[in-house]
């Protein structure tokens, strides 16, 4: 049996309350201009005090050197093997537009694109059309396309040239090759069935593309569609079935809400700001054992290279720590899904800092919540997928393994 | 191939001597009253000096967050995969009463219990009868029961209401459900065969229970028997076959002696105290390459919540370190099988501190042998199962892997 599934065998119910606070993309590297990581630069007295009462460490979301997308890093956070449970791009895109996927759905990421008179792609993003145009075209396609094999079509705008398509039918398969050629000057690829089981799916997709090409013929520059990341999603064994935790997700962005829903968390209504979120958690505290709280802006500022804004977001979150502690959690964890150093303007492979605060901690001598200090903490360096076991143990929710 | 089995392929013989000193349950957490772990509180100049000349670290017996029983944690210490080599409760109980199991044996843990006139369990522990009564009842059962299928019965007192039963026969299987219902007000469960191969075993067990019920009918409150943890034990590949080490166990408690015997260690005669044990090791030094030395009291005091007694045991062991060094070992390791913080009065999941002393160490800057200091040592945080590879390497007993 895999170590990742070990907690399932020993999980027990209980009354303890767990808060998992995720600052998306929190981890950084020293910025060449500022000479520090964002965490090192931030004034964060509450997080530092928490660290001094906690056990700290750094976590590898997938493996050393591997830069994860949000899918695998969140699966690892939630205690699911990030490789075995990797989620296809189409499915992640569907979660990102708040589409409620079923087991009969085949999803793919859509680019509206421009093709010339002989059918070669000249712009893979159709001049970044407006989201309004995108919305109008999606409605038009949804209205006019008729799929074979009794399949149903859903097509939903993401933004600009980006959309998501979902085919719903019996026995669909994600084993279909991308039609996006990833370069210009060539025609879109055919959606080839990569296995015998995918033949029906490829017929449905081909029929969709043929009709879309006719329907969009006068919609220059968005006169074509490119598809990639075909994927279906069987449901995962739920968080409750695995860990006996009634879990709630407090997240604003659809993709994170969707990821939580995929493993059976209840997704609470989106709130205006963190104060409202903490209020809501207080009200729901008796109904759930575990709250996943997602803060997006640390990642967005990192992606945009905005060091100072990322620092400010950390400081804002720091100011809310007393409100979280006032909920009297048994276990409070502060960490990230992955690093997004503003010096790199992108996700990175650097391990993320983590602090775990609970009465049963073996408190280490880390007194600052930052990447360098945490690396010398009691958790050491650990694969992120084991974090949930540690959380459950400190919540008194794992019984002894073996006699 | 699994990393765990890698040392087997490169192990070579040699003349080096290895001492593995296990302080059972050594690891702790800061005690709320004393503000320190037991190791932090102990005066232990010898262990600290040893740490300053060693490489230190912390070990996870099974996986982060997982609290191990003594079985899996010892298997990990000895370099055996603690999950693949997990030992059933019945077998551990048999080892605990010094029963020498064979490959034909099916063992189970026994509770003497009380049932009412309609056969419902009213006390799962029969009012904690005396060990003497237990002994008399075991003798009576052994004398009177006659098993089908030419099976033989062994039943041996543990203490109070606890005993061990062993059925010896051809082709027995541990795939039998517990008869202990784990609650009162209901009758004992039937011993169901959980696989086709277990049918014969379940007939033997059923016959035993039927006869026991008649034999005990006038023995109120011990008028019934509950069984759990049915298990057989095929022998493991021996320590010598795996690591080319002639190994001896120096342990007082039967269970640890039994665990060592399971992997083919020679179990030396039990001694009065640690001085006598070290004397004995000195006498046997030429006959063995490896000595496993087990100290129980650190665990017992931890289980009892006796912080100061656990500290004293550590200090006593510390005072014997010069005697161990006087044996001129090539490798001396001091560690634990698992943590038993006196603050928790139970085994816990916290990783255990380890020091490895040898001429070939890359000495780190740890100068105190405690959990917090060791976590910053050169070994870092490591799965316990890899400790044996490290020990063998420092003993000059592993050759190069690959060309």
Short mmCIF file of N, CA and C in Angstrom, two decimals, chain A residues 1-3 6-7 10 359-365 376-383 386 389-390 393-396 398-403, chain B residues 27-30 58 62-72 82-83 86-87 89 92 339 344 347 349-352 371-372 375-376 381:
data_model
loop_
_atom_site.label_atom_id
_atom_site.label_comp_id
_atom_site.label_asym_id
_atom_site.label_seq_id
_atom_site.Cartn_x
_atom_site.Cartn_y
_atom_site.Cartn_z
N UNK A 1 0.84 -1.20 0.00
CA UNK A 1 0.00 0.00 0.00
C UNK A 1 0.87 1.25 0.00
N UNK A 2 0.39 2.25 -0.68
CA UNK A 2 1.16 3.48 -0.77
C UNK A 2 1.08 4.28 0.52
N UNK A 3 2.19 4.93 0.86
CA UNK A 3 2.24 5.76 2.07
C UNK A 3 1.18 6.85 2.03
N UNK A 6 -2.01 5.77 3.56
CA UNK A 6 -1.93 5.26 4.93
C UNK A 6 -2.93 5.94 5.88
N UNK A 7 -3.06 7.28 5.84
CA UNK A 7 -3.99 7.91 6.79
C UNK A 7 -5.42 7.39 6.65
N UNK A 10 -6.31 4.71 9.15
CA UNK A 10 -6.26 4.96 10.58
C UNK A 10 -7.04 6.21 10.99
N UNK A 359 -1.59 22.25 19.83
CA UNK A 359 -1.10 21.99 21.19
C UNK A 359 -0.08 20.86 21.24
N UNK A 360 -0.19 19.94 20.29
CA UNK A 360 0.68 18.76 20.29
C UNK A 360 1.97 18.96 19.50
N UNK A 361 2.24 20.21 19.09
CA UNK A 361 3.46 20.46 18.32
C UNK A 361 4.70 20.22 19.15
N UNK A 362 5.71 19.68 18.51
CA UNK A 362 7.07 19.76 19.05
C UNK A 362 7.64 21.07 18.52
N UNK A 363 7.55 22.10 19.35
CA UNK A 363 7.89 23.45 18.89
C UNK A 363 9.38 23.54 18.56
N UNK A 364 9.70 24.05 17.37
CA UNK A 364 11.12 24.20 17.01
C UNK A 364 11.56 25.62 17.34
N UNK A 365 12.77 26.01 16.91
CA UNK A 365 13.22 27.36 17.28
C UNK A 365 13.09 28.38 16.15
N UNK A 376 14.79 25.41 8.30
CA UNK A 376 15.54 24.87 9.42
C UNK A 376 14.61 24.39 10.54
N UNK A 377 13.32 24.29 10.26
CA UNK A 377 12.35 23.92 11.28
C UNK A 377 12.19 22.42 11.46
N UNK A 378 11.35 22.07 12.39
CA UNK A 378 11.18 20.68 12.81
C UNK A 378 10.55 19.77 11.78
N UNK A 379 9.80 20.33 10.86
CA UNK A 379 9.21 19.49 9.81
C UNK A 379 10.27 19.14 8.78
N UNK A 380 11.32 19.97 8.72
CA UNK A 380 12.35 19.75 7.71
C UNK A 380 11.78 19.99 6.33
N UNK A 381 12.21 19.19 5.37
CA UNK A 381 11.71 19.29 3.99
C UNK A 381 10.91 18.04 3.70
N UNK A 382 9.69 18.18 3.31
CA UNK A 382 8.75 17.06 3.24
C UNK A 382 7.94 17.16 1.96
N UNK A 383 7.60 16.03 1.33
CA UNK A 383 6.65 16.09 0.22
C UNK A 383 5.31 16.64 0.73
N UNK A 386 2.19 14.68 2.26
CA UNK A 386 2.11 14.16 3.64
C UNK A 386 1.55 15.18 4.63
N UNK A 389 -1.61 14.16 6.58
CA UNK A 389 -1.40 13.17 7.66
C UNK A 389 -0.98 13.88 8.93
N UNK A 390 -0.09 14.84 8.77
CA UNK A 390 0.41 15.58 9.92
C UNK A 390 -0.72 16.38 10.56
N UNK A 393 -3.02 14.04 12.41
CA UNK A 393 -2.39 13.57 13.65
C UNK A 393 -2.54 14.63 14.74
N UNK A 394 -2.21 15.86 14.41
CA UNK A 394 -2.28 16.93 15.42
C UNK A 394 -3.73 17.25 15.80
N UNK A 395 -4.67 16.89 14.95
CA UNK A 395 -6.08 17.09 15.28
C UNK A 395 -6.64 15.90 16.07
N UNK A 396 -5.78 14.94 16.41
CA UNK A 396 -6.22 13.78 17.18
C UNK A 396 -7.13 12.87 16.37
N UNK A 398 -6.02 10.49 13.97
CA UNK A 398 -5.41 9.27 13.45
C UNK A 398 -5.13 8.33 14.62
N UNK A 399 -5.56 7.11 14.47
CA UNK A 399 -5.25 6.13 15.51
C UNK A 399 -3.95 5.40 15.15
N UNK A 400 -3.48 4.54 16.04
CA UNK A 400 -2.18 3.89 15.87
C UNK A 400 -2.18 2.96 14.67
N UNK A 401 -1.06 2.91 13.98
CA UNK A 401 -0.88 1.97 12.88
C UNK A 401 -0.11 0.74 13.38
N UNK A 402 -0.71 -0.41 13.25
CA UNK A 402 -0.02 -1.65 13.61
C UNK A 402 -0.02 -1.87 15.11
N UNK A 403 0.15 -3.13 15.50
CA UNK A 403 0.07 -3.46 16.93
C UNK A 403 1.43 -3.27 17.59
N UNK B 27 11.45 9.84 21.91
CA UNK B 27 11.06 11.17 21.43
C UNK B 27 9.95 11.77 22.28
N UNK B 28 10.01 13.08 22.47
CA UNK B 28 8.99 13.76 23.25
C UNK B 28 8.53 15.05 22.58
N UNK B 29 7.64 15.74 23.27
CA UNK B 29 7.31 17.12 22.89
C UNK B 29 7.48 17.95 24.17
N UNK B 30 7.48 19.26 24.01
CA UNK B 30 7.61 20.11 25.19
C UNK B 30 6.44 19.81 26.13
N UNK B 58 16.50 13.37 12.38
CA UNK B 58 15.25 12.82 12.92
C UNK B 58 14.68 11.83 11.91
N UNK B 62 7.23 5.41 10.25
CA UNK B 62 6.46 4.89 9.13
C UNK B 62 6.25 5.97 8.06
N UNK B 63 5.68 7.09 8.46
CA UNK B 63 5.46 8.21 7.55
C UNK B 63 5.07 9.40 8.42
N UNK B 64 5.21 10.62 7.89
CA UNK B 64 4.82 11.78 8.70
C UNK B 64 3.38 11.66 9.18
N UNK B 65 3.18 11.94 10.46
CA UNK B 65 1.82 11.94 11.00
C UNK B 65 1.32 10.58 11.47
N UNK B 66 2.01 9.51 11.10
CA UNK B 66 1.54 8.17 11.44
C UNK B 66 2.15 7.71 12.77
N UNK B 67 1.30 7.38 13.72
CA UNK B 67 1.74 6.86 15.01
C UNK B 67 1.89 5.35 14.90
N UNK B 68 3.08 4.82 15.07
CA UNK B 68 3.27 3.38 14.88
C UNK B 68 3.12 2.59 16.16
N UNK B 69 2.65 1.37 16.06
CA UNK B 69 2.80 0.41 17.13
C UNK B 69 4.26 -0.04 17.18
N UNK B 70 4.59 -0.87 18.16
CA UNK B 70 5.97 -1.32 18.31
C UNK B 70 6.41 -2.21 17.14
N UNK B 71 5.44 -2.93 16.56
CA UNK B 71 5.77 -3.82 15.45
C UNK B 71 6.34 -3.06 14.27
N UNK B 72 5.53 -2.19 13.65
CA UNK B 72 6.04 -1.47 12.47
C UNK B 72 7.28 -0.63 12.78
N UNK B 82 8.00 -1.10 6.88
CA UNK B 82 7.07 -1.29 8.00
C UNK B 82 5.63 -1.57 7.57
N UNK B 83 5.31 -1.28 6.33
CA UNK B 83 3.95 -1.57 5.87
C UNK B 83 3.88 -2.97 5.28
N UNK B 86 4.20 -5.51 8.02
CA UNK B 86 3.38 -5.31 9.21
C UNK B 86 2.98 -6.66 9.81
N UNK B 87 3.05 -6.73 11.12
CA UNK B 87 2.85 -8.00 11.83
C UNK B 87 1.49 -7.96 12.52
N UNK B 89 -1.64 -8.57 15.13
CA UNK B 89 -1.69 -8.44 16.58
C UNK B 89 -1.52 -9.79 17.27
N UNK B 92 2.12 -10.63 17.38
CA UNK B 92 2.83 -9.79 18.36
C UNK B 92 2.52 -10.23 19.78
N UNK B 339 8.19 7.90 19.17
CA UNK B 339 8.09 8.85 20.27
C UNK B 339 6.99 8.41 21.23
N UNK B 344 1.73 13.33 26.32
CA UNK B 344 0.60 12.69 25.62
C UNK B 344 0.26 11.32 26.19
N UNK B 347 2.12 6.51 22.58
CA UNK B 347 2.92 6.61 21.36
C UNK B 347 2.47 7.84 20.58
N UNK B 349 3.29 10.34 16.74
CA UNK B 349 3.76 10.37 15.36
C UNK B 349 5.03 11.21 15.19
N UNK B 350 5.46 11.90 16.25
CA UNK B 350 6.60 12.81 16.09
C UNK B 350 7.86 12.03 15.72
N UNK B 351 8.65 12.56 14.79
CA UNK B 351 9.85 11.83 14.39
C UNK B 351 10.82 11.69 15.58
N UNK B 352 11.67 10.69 15.52
CA UNK B 352 12.56 10.42 16.65
C UNK B 352 13.97 10.96 16.35
N UNK B 371 15.51 16.53 20.34
CA UNK B 371 14.69 16.50 19.13
C UNK B 371 14.87 17.75 18.28
N UNK B 372 14.96 18.91 18.93
CA UNK B 372 15.01 20.16 18.19
C UNK B 372 16.38 20.32 17.51
N UNK B 375 16.93 17.82 14.59
CA UNK B 375 16.20 18.14 13.36
C UNK B 375 17.02 19.04 12.45
N UNK B 376 18.05 19.71 13.01
CA UNK B 376 18.89 20.57 12.18
C UNK B 376 20.21 19.89 11.81
N UNK B 381 15.70 15.01 7.94
CA UNK B 381 14.55 14.17 8.30
C UNK B 381 14.47 13.04 7.30
#
